[in-house]
Coordinates of C-alpha atoms and ligand atoms in Angstrom, one line a residue:
M6 CA 72.4 26.0 29.1
K7 CA 71.7 27.5 32.6
K8 CA 68.1 26.9 33.8
S9 CA 66.0 30.0 34.2
K10 CA 65.4 31.2 37.7
F11 CA 61.8 32.1 36.7
N12 CA 58.9 29.7 36.5
K13 CA 58.4 29.1 32.7
V14 CA 55.0 27.7 31.8
D15 CA 53.9 26.2 28.5
Y16 CA 51.0 28.3 27.1
F17 CA 51.6 27.4 23.5
D18 CA 48.2 25.8 23.0
R19 CA 46.3 28.4 25.0
Y20 CA 47.9 31.5 23.6
D21 CA 49.5 30.9 20.2
R22 CA 46.7 32.4 17.9
I23 CA 45.3 34.9 20.4
M24 CA 48.7 36.7 20.5
Q25 CA 48.1 37.8 16.9
F26 CA 46.0 40.7 15.8
N27 CA 45.1 38.8 12.6
K28 CA 42.5 36.9 14.6
N29 CA 40.5 40.2 14.8
K30 CA 40.9 41.3 11.2
D31 CA 37.1 41.0 10.7
S32 CA 36.0 41.8 14.3
Y33 CA 33.6 44.5 15.3
I34 CA 35.6 47.8 15.4
H35 CA 38.9 46.1 15.9
G36 CA 38.9 45.2 12.2
W37 CA 38.8 48.8 11.0
Y38 CA 42.5 48.9 10.3
P39 CA 44.7 45.8 9.7
F40 CA 47.4 46.2 12.3
V41 CA 50.2 43.7 12.3
E42 CA 52.0 44.1 15.6
G43 CA 49.0 43.8 18.0
Y44 CA 47.4 41.0 20.0
S45 CA 43.8 40.0 19.9
K46 CA 40.7 41.0 22.0
E47 CA 40.6 37.3 23.1
F48 CA 43.9 37.8 24.8
I49 CA 42.4 40.7 26.8
R50 CA 39.3 38.7 27.7
S51 CA 41.4 35.7 28.8
I52 CA 43.2 37.9 31.3
I53 CA 40.0 39.4 32.7
N54 CA 38.5 35.9 33.0
E55 CA 41.4 34.5 35.0
L56 CA 41.7 37.4 37.5
D57 CA 40.5 36.8 41.0
Y58 CA 39.5 40.5 41.3
E59 CA 37.5 43.0 39.3
P60 CA 39.9 45.5 37.8
K61 CA 38.9 49.1 38.1
H62 CA 41.8 51.0 36.4
C63 CA 44.0 49.4 33.8
L64 CA 47.1 51.0 32.2
E65 CA 48.3 50.3 28.7
P66 CA 51.6 52.2 28.1
F67 CA 51.9 51.3 24.4
V68 CA 48.4 51.5 22.9
G69 CA 49.1 50.7 19.2
S70 CA 45.8 50.1 17.5
G71 CA 44.0 50.3 20.8
T72 CA 43.1 46.6 21.4
T73 CA 43.5 46.9 25.2
P74 CA 41.4 50.0 26.0
L75 CA 38.8 49.2 23.3
E76 CA 38.1 45.7 24.6
L77 CA 38.1 46.9 28.3
Q78 CA 35.6 49.7 27.6
K79 CA 33.1 47.1 26.4
L80 CA 33.4 45.6 29.9
G81 CA 33.1 49.0 31.5
I82 CA 36.7 49.0 32.7
K83 CA 38.7 52.2 32.7
C84 CA 42.0 52.0 30.9
S85 CA 44.5 54.9 30.7
S86 CA 46.8 54.6 27.8
F87 CA 49.7 56.2 25.9
E88 CA 50.8 56.3 22.3
V89 CA 53.7 58.1 20.7
S90 CA 52.7 57.9 17.1
P91 CA 50.1 60.5 16.0
F92 CA 48.7 58.0 13.5
M93 CA 48.3 55.1 16.0
Y94 CA 46.9 57.5 18.5
T95 CA 44.2 58.7 16.1
L96 CA 43.5 55.1 15.1
A97 CA 43.1 54.1 18.8
I98 CA 40.8 57.0 19.8
T99 CA 38.7 56.7 16.7
K100 CA 38.0 53.1 17.6
M101 CA 37.2 54.1 21.2
E102 CA 34.7 56.8 20.2
T103 CA 31.2 55.5 21.2
S104 CA 29.0 58.4 20.1
Y105 CA 28.7 57.7 16.3
N106 CA 25.2 57.3 15.0
T107 CA 23.7 56.4 11.6
I108 CA 22.1 59.8 11.0
D109 CA 25.3 61.8 11.5
Y110 CA 27.3 59.2 9.7
E111 CA 25.0 59.3 6.6
L112 CA 24.9 63.1 6.7
N113 CA 28.7 63.4 6.7
L114 CA 29.0 60.6 4.1
S115 CA 26.8 62.5 1.7
L116 CA 28.9 65.6 2.2
L117 CA 31.9 63.5 1.4
N118 CA 30.3 62.0 -1.7
E119 CA 29.2 65.4 -3.0
S120 CA 32.7 66.7 -2.7
L121 CA 34.1 63.6 -4.5
T122 CA 31.7 64.1 -7.4
Q123 CA 32.7 67.8 -7.7
T124 CA 36.5 67.4 -7.4
I125 CA 36.7 64.6 -10.1
E126 CA 36.0 67.4 -12.6
Q127 CA 39.0 69.5 -11.3
D128 CA 42.7 69.4 -11.3
I129 CA 43.0 68.3 -7.6
E130 CA 46.7 68.9 -7.4
T131 CA 46.2 72.6 -7.8
I132 CA 43.8 72.5 -4.8
L133 CA 45.7 70.1 -2.6
A134 CA 49.4 69.3 -3.1
P135 CA 50.7 65.7 -2.7
P136 CA 52.9 65.3 0.4
N137 CA 56.4 66.6 -0.3
F138 CA 58.5 63.4 -0.4
R139 CA 60.7 62.4 -3.3
T140 CA 59.3 59.0 -4.3
I141 CA 55.7 59.4 -3.1
V142 CA 54.2 59.9 -6.5
E143 CA 55.0 59.1 -10.1
K144 CA 57.0 61.8 -11.8
P145 CA 59.7 62.1 -14.6
G146 CA 63.1 61.0 -13.5
L147 CA 61.9 58.4 -11.0
S148 CA 62.3 54.6 -11.6
K149 CA 60.0 53.7 -8.7
W150 CA 57.2 55.5 -6.9
N151 CA 54.8 54.8 -4.0
F152 CA 51.6 55.9 -5.8
D153 CA 50.7 56.2 -9.5
K154 CA 49.6 59.7 -10.6
E155 CA 45.9 58.7 -11.0
V156 CA 45.9 56.9 -7.6
M157 CA 47.4 60.0 -5.9
K158 CA 44.6 62.1 -7.5
G159 CA 42.0 59.8 -6.1
I160 CA 43.5 59.9 -2.6
L161 CA 43.8 63.7 -2.7
D162 CA 40.1 63.9 -3.8
I163 CA 39.3 61.9 -0.6
K164 CA 41.5 64.0 1.6
H165 CA 40.0 67.2 0.2
A166 CA 36.5 65.8 0.8
I167 CA 37.4 65.0 4.4
L168 CA 38.5 68.7 4.8
N169 CA 34.8 69.7 4.2
I170 CA 33.6 67.7 7.2
R171 CA 33.2 69.7 10.4
D172 CA 32.4 67.0 12.9
N173 CA 35.8 65.9 14.3
R174 CA 34.5 62.4 15.1
Y175 CA 33.7 61.7 11.4
V176 CA 36.9 63.5 10.2
N177 CA 38.8 60.9 12.2
L178 CA 36.6 58.0 11.1
F179 CA 37.0 58.9 7.4
K180 CA 40.7 59.4 7.9
I181 CA 41.1 55.9 9.4
A182 CA 39.0 54.5 6.5
L183 CA 41.4 56.1 4.1
A184 CA 44.5 54.8 6.0
S185 CA 43.0 51.3 5.8
I186 CA 43.1 51.3 2.0
L187 CA 46.4 53.2 1.4
L188 CA 48.6 50.2 1.1
D189 CA 46.1 48.4 -1.1
V190 CA 46.0 51.2 -3.7
S191 CA 49.8 51.9 -3.5
N192 CA 52.6 50.0 -5.2
L193 CA 53.9 48.8 -1.8
Y194 CA 53.4 46.1 0.8
R195 CA 54.5 45.9 4.4
N196 CA 57.5 43.6 4.4
G197 CA 58.4 43.0 8.0
K198 CA 60.6 45.9 9.0
C199 CA 60.0 48.1 5.9
L200 CA 57.9 48.7 2.9
S201 CA 58.7 46.9 -0.4
Y202 CA 57.4 47.1 -3.9
K203 CA 54.7 44.7 -4.9
K204 CA 55.4 42.1 -7.6
N205 CA 54.4 43.6 -11.0
W206 CA 53.7 46.9 -9.2
D207 CA 54.0 48.8 -12.5
K208 CA 51.5 46.6 -14.3
S209 CA 48.2 47.1 -12.5
K210 CA 46.8 50.6 -12.9
L211 CA 43.9 52.0 -10.9
T212 CA 41.9 55.0 -12.1
R213 CA 41.1 57.9 -9.9
R214 CA 37.4 56.9 -9.7
Q215 CA 38.4 53.3 -8.8
V216 CA 40.3 54.6 -5.7
H217 CA 37.1 56.4 -4.7
E218 CA 35.1 53.2 -5.1
I219 CA 37.5 51.1 -3.1
Y220 CA 37.3 53.7 -0.3
L221 CA 33.5 54.0 -0.4
N222 CA 33.1 50.2 -0.5
K223 CA 35.3 49.9 2.6
L224 CA 33.2 52.4 4.4
E225 CA 30.0 50.6 3.4
A226 CA 31.2 47.1 4.0
V227 CA 33.4 47.5 7.1
F228 CA 32.6 50.7 9.0
Y229 CA 28.9 51.2 8.5
P230 CA 27.7 47.8 9.9
D231 CA 29.8 48.5 13.0
I232 CA 28.2 52.0 13.4
V233 CA 24.8 50.4 13.2
K234 CA 25.8 47.8 15.8
L235 CA 27.3 50.5 18.1
E236 CA 24.1 52.6 17.8
N237 CA 21.9 49.6 18.7
C238 CA 24.1 49.0 21.7
S239 CA 23.9 52.6 22.8
N240 CA 20.1 52.4 22.5
T241 CA 20.0 49.6 25.1
H242 CA 22.6 50.9 27.6
E243 CA 25.0 53.8 28.1
L244 CA 28.3 53.1 26.4
F245 CA 31.6 53.7 28.3
S246 CA 34.6 55.1 26.4
N247 CA 38.3 55.1 27.2
K248 CA 38.9 57.7 24.5
N249 CA 39.6 60.6 26.9
N250 CA 42.0 58.4 28.9
C251 CA 44.4 58.0 25.9
I252 CA 47.3 60.4 25.9
L253 CA 49.4 61.3 22.8
G254 CA 53.1 61.2 23.6
D255 CA 56.1 59.4 24.9
V256 CA 55.0 57.2 27.9
R257 CA 58.4 57.8 29.6
Q258 CA 57.7 61.5 29.7
N259 CA 53.9 61.4 30.3
I260 CA 53.3 58.6 32.8
S261 CA 53.6 61.2 35.5
H262 CA 50.0 62.1 34.6
I263 CA 48.8 58.9 36.2
E264 CA 48.1 59.0 39.9
N265 CA 50.4 56.9 42.1
N266 CA 49.0 53.6 43.4
S267 CA 45.9 54.0 41.2
I268 CA 46.4 51.1 38.7
D269 CA 45.3 47.6 39.5
L270 CA 46.1 46.0 36.1
V271 CA 48.6 46.6 33.3
I272 CA 48.2 44.8 30.0
T273 CA 50.7 45.7 27.3
S274 CA 53.1 44.8 24.5
P275 CA 56.0 47.2 24.0
P276 CA 57.9 47.3 20.7
Y277 CA 60.1 44.3 20.5
L278 CA 63.9 44.5 20.4
N279 CA 64.0 43.6 16.7
S280 CA 65.3 46.9 15.3
R281 CA 62.0 47.6 13.8
D282 CA 61.0 51.2 13.7
Y283 CA 57.2 51.7 13.6
T284 CA 57.8 55.0 12.0
D285 CA 59.2 53.1 8.9
S286 CA 56.5 50.5 8.9
Y287 CA 53.7 53.1 9.0
M288 CA 55.5 55.8 6.9
I289 CA 52.8 55.8 4.2
E290 CA 50.0 56.5 6.7
L291 CA 52.2 59.1 8.5
R292 CA 53.0 60.9 5.3
M293 CA 49.8 60.7 3.4
L294 CA 47.7 61.8 6.3
D295 CA 50.1 64.7 7.0
Y296 CA 51.2 63.6 10.5
I297 CA 54.8 63.9 9.3
K298 CA 55.5 66.7 6.8
N299 CA 59.3 66.7 6.5
Y300 CA 62.5 65.0 7.5
K301 CA 63.0 67.1 10.6
E302 CA 59.6 66.2 11.9
L303 CA 60.4 62.5 11.2
Q304 CA 63.6 62.6 13.2
E305 CA 61.8 64.5 16.1
H306 CA 59.2 61.8 16.1
R307 CA 61.7 59.0 16.2
K308 CA 63.5 60.5 19.2
K309 CA 60.4 60.0 21.2
T310 CA 60.1 56.3 20.4
L311 CA 61.4 53.5 22.6
R312 CA 65.0 52.5 21.8
S313 CA 64.1 49.4 19.8
H314 CA 65.7 50.5 16.5
V315 CA 68.8 52.2 15.1
Q316 CA 67.0 54.9 13.0
I317 CA 68.3 57.5 15.3
K318 CA 71.7 58.0 17.1
W319 CA 71.0 57.6 20.8
D320 CA 73.4 58.8 23.5
E321 CA 75.9 56.2 24.6
V322 CA 74.4 53.8 27.2
Q323 CA 76.1 51.2 29.5
P324 CA 74.3 47.8 30.0
L325 CA 72.3 47.4 33.1
D326 CA 73.9 45.2 35.8
I327 CA 72.1 42.0 34.7
E328 CA 74.2 39.0 34.1
L329 CA 72.1 37.6 31.2
L330 CA 72.2 40.9 29.4
K331 CA 75.9 41.5 29.9
L332 CA 76.6 37.9 28.6
A333 CA 74.6 38.5 25.5
V334 CA 76.1 42.0 24.9
D335 CA 79.7 40.6 25.3
K336 CA 79.0 37.8 22.9
I337 CA 77.4 40.1 20.3
K338 CA 80.4 42.4 20.7
E339 CA 82.6 39.7 19.2
Y340 CA 81.0 40.4 15.9
E341 CA 81.5 44.1 16.0
D342 CA 83.5 44.2 12.8
Q343 CA 80.5 42.7 11.0
F344 CA 77.8 45.0 12.5
W345 CA 75.3 46.3 9.9
N346 CA 74.9 49.3 12.1
A347 CA 77.4 50.7 14.5
S348 CA 74.7 51.6 17.0
L349 CA 73.5 48.0 17.5
L350 CA 74.8 47.4 21.0
N351 CA 73.8 50.9 22.1
M352 CA 70.2 50.1 20.9
I353 CA 70.2 46.9 23.0
N354 CA 71.5 48.7 26.1
G355 CA 69.1 51.6 25.5
Y356 CA 66.1 49.2 25.1
F357 CA 66.7 47.7 28.5
E358 CA 67.4 51.0 30.1
D359 CA 63.9 52.1 28.8
M360 CA 62.4 48.9 30.3
N361 CA 64.0 49.9 33.6
I362 CA 62.6 53.5 33.4
L363 CA 59.2 51.9 32.7
F364 CA 59.2 49.5 35.6
L365 CA 60.5 52.2 38.0
N366 CA 57.5 54.2 37.0
L367 CA 55.1 51.3 37.0
F368 CA 56.0 50.5 40.6
N369 CA 54.8 53.9 41.7
K370 CA 51.6 53.7 39.6
V371 CA 50.5 50.2 40.4
M372 CA 48.8 49.5 43.7
C373 CA 49.8 46.6 45.9
G374 CA 48.3 43.3 44.6
G375 CA 47.9 44.8 41.1
K376 CA 49.0 42.5 38.2
I377 CA 51.0 43.1 35.0
F378 CA 50.7 41.0 31.9
F379 CA 53.7 42.0 29.8
N380 CA 54.0 40.6 26.3
V381 CA 57.6 40.4 24.9
A382 CA 59.6 38.4 22.4
N383 CA 63.2 37.3 22.5
S384 CA 65.6 38.5 19.8
A385 CA 68.8 37.3 18.1
Y386 CA 71.8 39.1 16.6
Y387 CA 74.7 37.2 15.0
G388 CA 73.4 33.9 16.3
V389 CA 73.3 35.2 19.9
E390 CA 69.9 35.0 21.6
I391 CA 68.8 37.8 23.8
K392 CA 66.4 36.4 26.4
T393 CA 64.3 39.5 26.6
D394 CA 61.6 37.8 28.7
E395 CA 64.1 36.8 31.4
I396 CA 65.9 40.1 31.3
V397 CA 62.7 42.1 31.6
A398 CA 61.5 39.8 34.4
E399 CA 64.7 40.5 36.2
I400 CA 64.4 44.3 35.7
A401 CA 60.8 44.1 37.0
E402 CA 61.9 42.1 40.0
K403 CA 64.7 44.6 40.8
N404 CA 62.0 47.3 40.8
G405 CA 59.9 45.5 43.4
F406 CA 57.6 43.2 41.4
L407 CA 57.0 39.5 42.2
I408 CA 57.4 37.5 39.0
N409 CA 54.6 34.9 39.1
E410 CA 55.5 33.1 35.8
I411 CA 56.7 33.5 32.3
R412 CA 54.1 32.1 29.9
E413 CA 55.7 30.8 26.7
A414 CA 53.1 31.8 24.2
R415 CA 54.4 31.4 20.6
K416 CA 57.3 30.3 18.6
I417 CA 58.3 33.0 16.1
R418 CA 60.6 32.6 13.1
P419 CA 63.9 34.4 13.4
S420 CA 65.1 36.6 10.5
S421 CA 66.8 34.8 7.6
Q422 CA 70.3 35.8 8.9
Q423 CA 69.7 33.9 12.2
K424 CA 67.9 30.8 10.8
D425 CA 71.1 28.7 10.7
D426 CA 71.9 29.2 14.4
I427 CA 68.4 29.6 16.0
N428 CA 65.3 27.5 15.1
Y429 CA 62.8 29.8 16.7
L430 CA 62.5 32.7 19.2
I431 CA 60.0 32.6 22.0
E432 CA 57.3 35.2 22.5
S433 CA 56.0 35.2 26.0
V434 CA 53.8 36.9 28.5
I435 CA 55.4 37.8 31.8
V436 CA 52.9 37.8 34.7
M437 CA 53.9 39.7 37.8
T438 CA 52.3 41.2 40.9
K439 CA 53.2 44.3 43.0
K440 CA 53.9 42.8 46.4
G441 CA 51.9 44.3 49.2
Ligands
SAM25 C1 53.5 46.4 19.8 S1 52.7 47.9 19.6 C2 51.3 47.8 20.7 C3 50.2 46.9 20.1 C4 48.9 46.9 20.9 N1 49.0 46.1 22.1 C5 47.8 46.5 20.0 O1 47.2 45.4 20.2 O2 47.5 47.2 19.1 C6 53.8 49.0 20.4 C7 53.3 50.5 20.2 O3 54.2 51.3 21.1 C8 54.3 52.6 20.5 N2 55.5 53.3 21.1 C9 56.8 53.2 20.8 N3 57.5 54.0 21.6 C10 56.6 54.6 22.5 C11 56.8 55.5 23.6 N4 58.0 56.0 23.9 N5 55.7 55.9 24.2 C12 54.4 55.4 23.9 N6 54.2 54.5 22.8 C13 55.3 54.1 22.2 C14 54.5 52.2 19.0 O4 54.2 53.4 18.2 C15 53.5 51.1 18.8 O5 52.2 51.6 18.4

C-alpha cells in the first residue's frame, strides 16, 4: 500500500475516549440531551491547552449538540457556528443560554405542572392533534407504531403545557427536556443509521401519568441542578454566551455572514461519509416537536444537508481531481451492479465537492496562522476503503492550508457488510494552518 504523503501521528491513547460524546453524558449542561455523533468537551479543552496563542474567534461549521461553542463560552472565547437542523440548532442554543435563574425556572415549572394537572382530565387529542405521520401513534390497521396511545397523550399534555409558557428561554428548555425522553418512552431505539423497534416493544405499557413523571423527574434530576450551578456562576462573574453567534441554516449558503480573515481557530466534525442522514436518526424529535410537519418539508430539509447520504437525489457530480478519490471511486464502480442505491457514487463525489466548497470558504474566513482541527472518519463500500482523512487533507492543501499532521484518534468498527474485508476504519483529526 502506498505510504501517505501526510504526517500521520498515533493519538489513539490520547484521543480515543474523548472523541465520543458519551463521555459527557452526565456533564454539566452537555448532558441535557444524549447526542451520539458528537465529541466531548475534553477534546475542546485539549485543543485550547495545546495552542501557542489565545484564540479570539473560533468557527464551528457543524454545531450539532453545541459542544464546541458551549465549552468555548465557558472560557470566554467567541465561537460562531452553523447548524442546518432546526432541532439541533434549538438544542445547541438552549445549552448556550446563560440567563436562566431558579426563580424564573420554578415559576415556569409551576405553570407547566398546573397545566399538566388540568389536561389529564381532558381528551388532549381534541385540543392538540398528534403529528400527522402514518405510524407515529397506535391505531387500528397498524402492526407497529412509534408511540402507544397513552404515551402519545402524555407527550401531547406536555407539549400543550409548554404552549402556555411565555418566556422563550424556558419554552426551549422544556422542549429539550421533552426531546431527551422521547426515545425512552417510545417503542424505538437509535440503531446506527435508523430507528428500530425495541425488543418486546409491545409488552411494556406506560400510562399517561407515568410519561409526565419521567419528564418531571428528568427536569428535576438533570436540568434543575445545572440551572442552580449556572446561577451560582453568574452571581460571581458575568457569563459569556455564544448563543447569538449560532446561525440556523446550511453553512455552505450562510458562511458569507462571517467576516473575511476574522477566524483564528476552527474546531469541527462534519457528518461522516457513511450514508447516515441525521434527518432519519433524529426523525422522532423533528416530528414530535413539529420542526418537520410533512413529507415536503422533510425533503426540503434534506436538500440543505451535506451530501453524506442518499436520501435525496443530488445533481450529477464528477469526482474532484484527487488521485486517492478517483482510485476509490473506480474500484467501487466495479460493484455497480450490486449497489444498494444507484446514487452511491454520486454521494461520494458530492461529499468531497462539499468539502471543497467548505475549504474554499474557510480559506477566506481564517486569518494567517489560524489553525483548523477537523475530525473525520474513513469509510468503506464493497470492501473498498475511502481514506477520507487523506482526501480531505489534500482538498485543504489545494485550497491553501498547510497540513501539520493527521492524528489517528480511534479505530471504529465497519458495518457488518464490510467486516470480512476491513478490520477497522480510522477516525482522525486533521490539524492544519493557514499559511501566512
Ligand atoms: C457530527 S455532527 C456535529 C457534532 C458536534 N461536533 C457535537 O459535538 O455535537 C454534524 C452536524 O452537522 C449538521 N449538518 C449537516 N449538514 C449541514 C450543513 N449543510 N450546514 C450546517 N450543518 C449541517 C448535522 O445536522 C449535524 O448536527
